[in-house]
Coordinates of C-alpha atoms in Angstrom, one line a residue:
Chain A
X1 CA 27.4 26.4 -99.0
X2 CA 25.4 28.3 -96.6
X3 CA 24.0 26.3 -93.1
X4 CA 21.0 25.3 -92.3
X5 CA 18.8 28.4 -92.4
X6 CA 15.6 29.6 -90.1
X7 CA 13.8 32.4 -89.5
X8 CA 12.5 34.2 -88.1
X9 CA 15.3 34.1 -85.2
X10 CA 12.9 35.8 -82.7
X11 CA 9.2 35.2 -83.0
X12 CA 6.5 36.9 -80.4
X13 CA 2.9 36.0 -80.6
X14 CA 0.0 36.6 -78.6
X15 CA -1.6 33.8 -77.3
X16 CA -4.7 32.6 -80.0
X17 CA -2.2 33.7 -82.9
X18 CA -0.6 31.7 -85.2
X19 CA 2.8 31.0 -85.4
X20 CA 4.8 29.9 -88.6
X21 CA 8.1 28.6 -88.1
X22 CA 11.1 28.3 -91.3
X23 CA 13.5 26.4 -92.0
X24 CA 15.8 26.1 -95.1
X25 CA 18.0 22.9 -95.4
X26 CA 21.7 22.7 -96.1
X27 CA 21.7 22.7 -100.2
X28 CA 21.9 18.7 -101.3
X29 CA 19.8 17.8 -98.5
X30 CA 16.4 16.4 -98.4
X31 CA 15.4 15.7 -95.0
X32 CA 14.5 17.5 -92.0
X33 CA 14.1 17.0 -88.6
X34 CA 11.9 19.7 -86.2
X35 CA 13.1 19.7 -82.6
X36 CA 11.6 21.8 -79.5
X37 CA 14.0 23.0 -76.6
X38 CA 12.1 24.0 -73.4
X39 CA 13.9 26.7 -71.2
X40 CA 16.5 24.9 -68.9
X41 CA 15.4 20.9 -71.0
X42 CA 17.0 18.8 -73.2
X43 CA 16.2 18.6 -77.0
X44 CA 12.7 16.8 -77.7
X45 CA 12.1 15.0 -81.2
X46 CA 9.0 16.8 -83.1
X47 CA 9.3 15.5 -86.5
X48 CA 11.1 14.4 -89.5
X49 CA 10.0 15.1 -93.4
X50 CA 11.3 14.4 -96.6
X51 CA 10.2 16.5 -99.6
X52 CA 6.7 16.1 -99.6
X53 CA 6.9 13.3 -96.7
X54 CA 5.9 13.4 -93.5
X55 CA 8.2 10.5 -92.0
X56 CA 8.0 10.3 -88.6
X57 CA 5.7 13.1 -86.6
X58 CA 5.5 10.6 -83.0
X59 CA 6.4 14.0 -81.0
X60 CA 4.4 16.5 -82.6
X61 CA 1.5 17.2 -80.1
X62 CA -2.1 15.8 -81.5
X63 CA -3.7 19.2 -81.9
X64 CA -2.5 23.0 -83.1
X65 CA 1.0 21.8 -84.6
X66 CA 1.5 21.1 -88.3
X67 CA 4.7 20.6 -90.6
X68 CA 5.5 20.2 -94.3
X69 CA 8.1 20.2 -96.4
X70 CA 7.2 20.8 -100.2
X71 CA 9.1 19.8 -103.3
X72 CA 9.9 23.7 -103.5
X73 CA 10.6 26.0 -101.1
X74 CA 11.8 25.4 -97.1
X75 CA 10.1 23.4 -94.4
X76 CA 7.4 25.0 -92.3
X77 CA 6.4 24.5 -88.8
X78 CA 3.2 26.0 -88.1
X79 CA 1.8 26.5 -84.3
X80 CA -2.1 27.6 -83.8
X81 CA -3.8 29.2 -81.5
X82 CA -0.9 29.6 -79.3
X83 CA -0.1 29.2 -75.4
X84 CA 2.0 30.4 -73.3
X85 CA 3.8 27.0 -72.8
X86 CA 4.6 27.1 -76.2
X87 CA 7.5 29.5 -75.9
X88 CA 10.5 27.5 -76.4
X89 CA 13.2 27.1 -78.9
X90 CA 12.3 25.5 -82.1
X91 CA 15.6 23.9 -83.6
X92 CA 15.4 22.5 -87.7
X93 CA 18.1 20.5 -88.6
X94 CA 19.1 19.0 -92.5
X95 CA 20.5 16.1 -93.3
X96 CA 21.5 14.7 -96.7
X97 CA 20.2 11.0 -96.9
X98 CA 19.7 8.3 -94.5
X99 CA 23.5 6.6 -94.7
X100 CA 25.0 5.1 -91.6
X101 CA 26.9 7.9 -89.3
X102 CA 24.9 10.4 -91.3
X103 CA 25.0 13.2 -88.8
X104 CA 22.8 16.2 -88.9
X105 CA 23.3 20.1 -89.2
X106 CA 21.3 22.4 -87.1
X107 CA 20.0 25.7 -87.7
X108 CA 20.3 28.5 -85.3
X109 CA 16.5 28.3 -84.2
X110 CA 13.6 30.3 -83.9
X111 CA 12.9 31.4 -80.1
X112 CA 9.0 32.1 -80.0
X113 CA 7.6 34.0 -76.8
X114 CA 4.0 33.8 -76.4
X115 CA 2.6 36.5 -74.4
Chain B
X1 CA 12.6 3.8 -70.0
X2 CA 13.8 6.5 -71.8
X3 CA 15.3 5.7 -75.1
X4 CA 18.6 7.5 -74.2
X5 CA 19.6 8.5 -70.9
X6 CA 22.4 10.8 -69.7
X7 CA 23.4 12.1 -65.9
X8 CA 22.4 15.6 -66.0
X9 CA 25.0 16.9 -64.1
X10 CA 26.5 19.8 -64.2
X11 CA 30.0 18.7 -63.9
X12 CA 32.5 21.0 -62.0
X13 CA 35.7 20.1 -62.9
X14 CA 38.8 22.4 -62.7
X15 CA 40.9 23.3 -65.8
X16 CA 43.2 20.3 -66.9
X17 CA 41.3 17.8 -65.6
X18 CA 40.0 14.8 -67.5
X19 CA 36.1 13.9 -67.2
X20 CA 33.6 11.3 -68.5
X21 CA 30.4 10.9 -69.7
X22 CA 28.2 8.0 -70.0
X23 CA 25.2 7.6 -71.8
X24 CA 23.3 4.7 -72.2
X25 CA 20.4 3.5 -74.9
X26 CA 17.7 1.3 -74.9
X27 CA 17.2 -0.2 -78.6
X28 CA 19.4 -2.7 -79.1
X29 CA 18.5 -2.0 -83.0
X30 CA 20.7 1.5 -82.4
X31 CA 22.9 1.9 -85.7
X32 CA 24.5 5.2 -85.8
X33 CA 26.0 7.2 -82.5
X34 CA 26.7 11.0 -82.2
X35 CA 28.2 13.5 -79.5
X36 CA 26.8 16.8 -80.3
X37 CA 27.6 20.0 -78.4
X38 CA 25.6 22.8 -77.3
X39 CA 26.7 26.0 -75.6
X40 CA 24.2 28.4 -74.0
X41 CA 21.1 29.4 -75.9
X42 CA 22.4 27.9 -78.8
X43 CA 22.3 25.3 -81.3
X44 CA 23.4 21.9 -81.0
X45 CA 27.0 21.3 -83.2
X46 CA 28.5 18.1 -83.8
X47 CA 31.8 17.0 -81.6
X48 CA 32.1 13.6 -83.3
X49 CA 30.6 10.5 -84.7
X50 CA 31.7 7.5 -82.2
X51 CA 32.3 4.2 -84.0
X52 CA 32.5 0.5 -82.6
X53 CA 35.9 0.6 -82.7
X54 CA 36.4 3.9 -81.0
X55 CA 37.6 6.7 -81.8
X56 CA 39.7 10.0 -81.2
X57 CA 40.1 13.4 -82.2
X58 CA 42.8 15.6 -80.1
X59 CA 41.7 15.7 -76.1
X60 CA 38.4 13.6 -77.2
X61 CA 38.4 10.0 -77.2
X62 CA 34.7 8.3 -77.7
X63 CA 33.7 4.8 -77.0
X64 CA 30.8 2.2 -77.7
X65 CA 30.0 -0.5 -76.3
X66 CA 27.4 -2.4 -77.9
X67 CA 26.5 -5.3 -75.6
X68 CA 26.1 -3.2 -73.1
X69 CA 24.1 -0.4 -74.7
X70 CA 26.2 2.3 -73.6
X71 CA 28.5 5.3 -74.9
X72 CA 31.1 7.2 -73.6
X73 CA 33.1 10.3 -74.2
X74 CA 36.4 11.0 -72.6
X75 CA 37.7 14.7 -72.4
X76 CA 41.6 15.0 -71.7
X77 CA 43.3 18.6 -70.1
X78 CA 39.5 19.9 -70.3
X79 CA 39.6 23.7 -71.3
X80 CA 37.4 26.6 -70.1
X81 CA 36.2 26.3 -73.5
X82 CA 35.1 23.0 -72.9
X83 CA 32.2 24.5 -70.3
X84 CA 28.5 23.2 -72.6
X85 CA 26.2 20.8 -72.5
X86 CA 27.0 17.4 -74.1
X87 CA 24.6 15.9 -76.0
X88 CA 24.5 11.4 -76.6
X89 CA 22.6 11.1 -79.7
X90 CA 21.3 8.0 -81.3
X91 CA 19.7 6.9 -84.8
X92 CA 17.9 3.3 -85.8
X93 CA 16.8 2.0 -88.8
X94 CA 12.8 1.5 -88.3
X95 CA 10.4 -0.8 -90.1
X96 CA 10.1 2.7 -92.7
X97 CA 13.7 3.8 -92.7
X98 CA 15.8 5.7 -91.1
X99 CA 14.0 7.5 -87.9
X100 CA 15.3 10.5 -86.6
X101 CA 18.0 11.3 -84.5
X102 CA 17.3 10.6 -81.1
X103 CA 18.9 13.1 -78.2
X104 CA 19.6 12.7 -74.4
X105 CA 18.7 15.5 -72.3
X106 CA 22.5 16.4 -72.2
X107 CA 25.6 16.4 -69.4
X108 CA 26.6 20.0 -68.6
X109 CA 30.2 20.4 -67.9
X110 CA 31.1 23.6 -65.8
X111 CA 35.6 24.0 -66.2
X112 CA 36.6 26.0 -63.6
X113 CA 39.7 28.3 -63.8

C-alpha cells in the first residue's frame, strides 16, 4: 500500500507563473488535507476536501489559490500568478474517514521556489 | 488565542535525559489528540495518538488533561535520535463534520551527546 504520494518534489516558478501542486491519497482514503510550511514556521492549515468536496478551505488565501479533489484522479493545489513569498513547503496529507483518533498520513511535499 | 499553542523551544537536553512538552488548546469541543513528529525538511510522521486515559509506547508516555485543555508528552533516556520538532495536534467535530487536523507550531528538541 504505497503512502501518500506528491509531486512534483521540487517545483521552481517564476513569479506571474502558475503553479500546480499533486497529491495522491493513501488507497482507501477519501479525504485530504493541504498544509503550507514557511521556512523556519510551523505547519499552517490550508484546506480539507473530500471527493468532489471542498470541506473546509478557512486558510487558503482569498485570491490566486485553488484546490480540488475529483471523483477520479489526485487532489490538486493550484497557485497563480506567483510571488516570491510563496515558496514554501506544500504538505498533502490522506486520511480514511472522519472516526475518532483518525490520524493522518503525510506526503513527502512539494517544495516550490519562486524566483 | 491561538487554537493550539506549544513553547517553541529548542530544547537542549543531553543524552539520557527525560524532557516534557506541554501543549495546550483552546476548544473545549477538542475530540481527537495527536503527537506527530517532524525531523528537518521533512514531513510530519505520527509518534502516537494520546488518549484520556493516557497512554505509553516504550520511552514515550502521553497525557491529557481535559479540564484543563492541555497535553503532554513525556520522553524517558532521550536518544540523539530523539533531536525533531514535536508537533501537538488537535481535531473537533464542527457544525459540518469532522474539521481538519489542527497543528501547533511545534517544540524542537536538540539531544546532545
Amino acid at each position: 500500500n504505497a503512502g501518500v504520494m506528491q509531486n512534483p518534489r521540487h517545483l521552481v516558478r517564476r513569479r506571474g507563473q502558475e503553479a500546480r501542486l499533486r497529491c495522491s491519497p493513501m488507497k482507501g482514503h477519501s479525504h485530504v488535507y493541504w498544509y503550507r510550511q514557511l521556512p523556519e514556521e510551523g505547519l499552517k492549515f490550508m484546506v480539507y476536501l473530500q471527493k468532489e468536496n471542498i470541506i473546509d478551505e478557512s486558510g487558503m488565501p482569498k485570491e490566486r489559490f485553488s484546490a480540488e479533489f475529483p471523483k477520479e484522479g489526485p487532489s490538486i493545489l493550484r497557485i497563480q500568478q506567483v510571488v516570491r513569498g510563496d515558496s514554501a513547503a506544500y504538505f498533502c496529507a490522506s486520511s480514511p474517514g472522519t472516526g475518532r483518533n483518525t490520524e493522518a498520513f503525510f506526503g513527502q511535499g512539494t517544495r516550490l521556489t519562486v524566483v | 488565542r491561538k487554537e493550539v499553542e506549544q513553547d517553541p523551544g529548542p530544547f537542549n537536553v543531553p543524552e539520557g535525559a527525560t524532557v516534557a512538552f506541554n501543549c495546550t488548546y483552546s476548544n473545549s469541543a477538542s475530540q481527537s489528540f495527536f503527537w506527530y513528529r517532524q525531523d528537518c525538511r521533512k514531513e510530519p510522521k505520527l509518534l502516537m495518538s494520546v488518549y484520556s486515559s493516557g497512554n505509553e509506547d516504550g520511552r514515550f508516555t502521553a497525557q491529557l488533561n481535559r479540564a484543563s485543555q492541555y497535553i503532554s508528552l513525556l520522553i524517558r533516556d532521550s536518544k540523539l535520535s530523539d533531536s525533531a520538532t514535536y508537533l501537538c495536534v488537535v481535531t473537533l467535530r464542527g457544525d459540518t463534520g469532522r474539521r481538519a487536523l489542527t497543528f501547533g507550531s511545534g517544540t524542537r528538541l536538540q539531544v546532545q551527546p
